[in-house]
């Protein structure tokens, strides 16, 4: 269901000059939430979130892909936005990221380092002056690390 919403929402976001970062459908405390995270260069505004919500809400009412009642939330992914696609990794080269893997790589599953390279097959991190190549299929989750 989230994939169907993502497929419909991505061109809607693009039409508004936005990037669809992620779609999550989760149950929390007895309530279902359909959450969309949008972004744009320079960040998103409340007006951006409202415009995306209104556009998507019309489609959701028409197609009705969600079997139960839910709350729709549209927001920014925040400073520590997730990196999901190879393009995300390429776009944010030169930034610090946090990454976890499905299986241990060199004895660890959690890494924090400088994203120095990315392709379709792998991600390259610099950790304490040392380069580490992680196969893309091993990446369980990755996100920007906020730097203050």
Coordinates of C-alpha atoms in Angstrom, one line a residue:
X1 CA 0.0 0.0 0.0
X2 CA 2.8 2.5 0.8
X3 CA 4.4 1.7 -2.5
X4 CA 1.1 2.5 -4.3
X5 CA 0.9 5.8 -2.5
X6 CA 4.6 6.6 -3.2
X7 CA 4.1 5.9 -6.9
X8 CA 1.1 8.3 -7.0
X9 CA 2.6 11.0 -4.7
X10 CA 6.1 11.3 -6.3
X11 CA 4.7 13.1 -9.5
X12 CA 2.4 15.2 -7.3
X13 CA 5.3 16.4 -5.3
X14 CA 7.4 17.0 -8.4
X15 CA 4.5 19.2 -9.8
X16 CA 4.8 21.3 -6.7
X17 CA 8.6 21.6 -7.0
X18 CA 9.1 19.1 -4.1
X19 CA 10.9 15.9 -3.7
X20 CA 9.1 12.9 -2.1
X21 CA 11.7 11.5 0.4
X22 CA 9.7 8.7 2.0
X23 CA 6.2 7.2 2.6
X24 CA 5.6 5.3 5.8
X25 CA 2.4 3.6 6.9
X26 CA 2.5 2.6 10.6
X27 CA 0.3 1.8 13.5
X28 CA 1.0 3.7 16.7
X29 CA -1.0 3.4 19.9
X30 CA -4.0 1.9 18.1
X31 CA -4.1 4.5 15.3
X32 CA -2.8 4.1 11.8
X33 CA -0.7 6.9 10.2
X34 CA 0.2 7.5 6.6
X35 CA 3.2 9.8 6.7
X36 CA 4.8 11.5 3.8
X37 CA 8.1 13.3 4.0
X38 CA 8.9 16.0 1.4
X39 CA 11.8 18.2 0.8
X40 CA 13.2 20.9 -1.5
X41 CA 16.4 22.8 -1.8
X42 CA 16.4 25.3 1.1
X43 CA 13.7 23.2 3.1
X44 CA 10.0 23.0 3.0
X45 CA 7.4 25.4 4.5
X46 CA 4.1 24.7 6.1
X47 CA 2.5 25.9 2.9
X48 CA 4.4 23.2 1.0
X49 CA 3.1 20.6 3.4
X50 CA -0.4 21.8 3.2
X51 CA -0.4 21.9 -0.7
X52 CA 1.0 18.4 -0.8
X53 CA -1.5 17.2 1.7
X54 CA -4.5 18.7 -0.2
X55 CA -3.3 17.3 -3.5
X56 CA -2.7 13.8 -2.1
X57 CA -5.9 13.8 0.0
X58 CA -8.0 14.2 -3.2
X59 CA -6.3 11.2 -4.8
X60 CA -6.7 9.2 -1.6
X61 CA -10.4 9.9 -1.4
X62 CA -10.8 8.9 -5.1
X63 CA -8.7 5.8 -5.2
X64 CA -9.1 4.7 -1.5
X65 CA -6.0 2.5 -1.3
X66 CA -5.9 2.3 2.5
X67 CA -8.2 -0.3 3.9
X68 CA -8.8 1.2 7.4
X69 CA -9.1 4.7 8.8
X70 CA -5.8 6.6 9.3
X71 CA -4.3 10.0 9.9
X72 CA -2.5 11.7 7.0
X73 CA 0.7 13.6 7.9
X74 CA 2.9 15.5 5.5
X75 CA 6.1 17.0 6.8
X76 CA 9.8 17.7 6.3
X77 CA 12.2 14.8 6.8
X78 CA 14.2 17.0 9.2
X79 CA 17.9 17.7 9.6
X80 CA 18.6 14.0 9.7
X81 CA 16.7 13.0 6.6
X82 CA 16.9 9.4 5.5
X83 CA 18.9 8.4 2.5
X84 CA 17.0 5.8 0.5
X85 CA 18.0 5.8 -3.1
X86 CA 21.4 5.8 -4.8
X87 CA 20.7 9.4 -6.0
X88 CA 20.2 10.5 -2.3
X89 CA 23.7 9.1 -1.5
X90 CA 25.2 10.9 -4.5
X91 CA 23.5 14.2 -3.7
X92 CA 24.8 14.3 -0.1
X93 CA 28.4 13.3 -0.7
X94 CA 30.6 15.3 1.5
X95 CA 28.2 15.2 4.4
X96 CA 28.4 13.1 7.6
X97 CA 25.9 10.2 7.8
X98 CA 24.8 7.4 10.1
X99 CA 24.4 4.0 8.4
X100 CA 23.4 0.6 9.6
X101 CA 23.8 -2.7 7.7
X102 CA 21.8 -5.9 7.7
X103 CA 24.9 -8.0 8.4
X104 CA 28.2 -7.0 10.0
X105 CA 30.8 -5.3 7.8
X106 CA 34.2 -5.6 9.3
X107 CA 32.6 -6.8 12.5
X108 CA 30.2 -3.9 12.9
X109 CA 26.6 -3.0 11.8
X110 CA 26.5 0.7 12.7
X111 CA 28.7 3.4 11.2
X112 CA 29.1 7.2 11.4
X113 CA 31.3 8.7 8.8
X114 CA 31.9 11.1 5.9
X115 CA 30.0 10.1 2.8
X116 CA 32.8 10.3 0.2
X117 CA 31.3 8.2 -2.7
X118 CA 28.2 6.4 -3.9
X119 CA 27.1 4.5 -6.9
X120 CA 24.5 2.0 -7.8
X121 CA 26.5 -0.9 -6.1
X122 CA 28.1 0.6 -3.0
X123 CA 28.6 3.5 -0.6
X124 CA 32.0 4.7 0.5
X125 CA 32.5 6.2 3.9
X126 CA 35.6 7.8 5.5
X127 CA 35.7 6.8 9.1
X128 CA 38.6 8.2 11.2
X129 CA 40.8 8.7 8.1
X130 CA 40.1 5.2 6.7
X131 CA 37.9 4.4 3.7
X132 CA 35.2 1.7 4.0
X133 CA 33.1 0.4 1.1
X134 CA 29.7 -0.9 1.9
X135 CA 27.7 -2.8 -0.7
X136 CA 24.3 -1.1 -1.3
X137 CA 22.4 -4.3 -0.7
X138 CA 23.8 -4.4 2.8
X139 CA 22.5 -0.9 3.7
X140 CA 19.6 -1.4 6.1
X141 CA 19.2 2.3 6.9
X142 CA 21.0 5.6 6.4
X143 CA 20.4 9.2 7.3
X144 CA 22.2 12.5 7.4
X145 CA 23.9 13.3 10.7
X146 CA 23.1 16.7 12.0
X147 CA 26.2 18.7 12.6
X148 CA 26.2 21.7 15.0

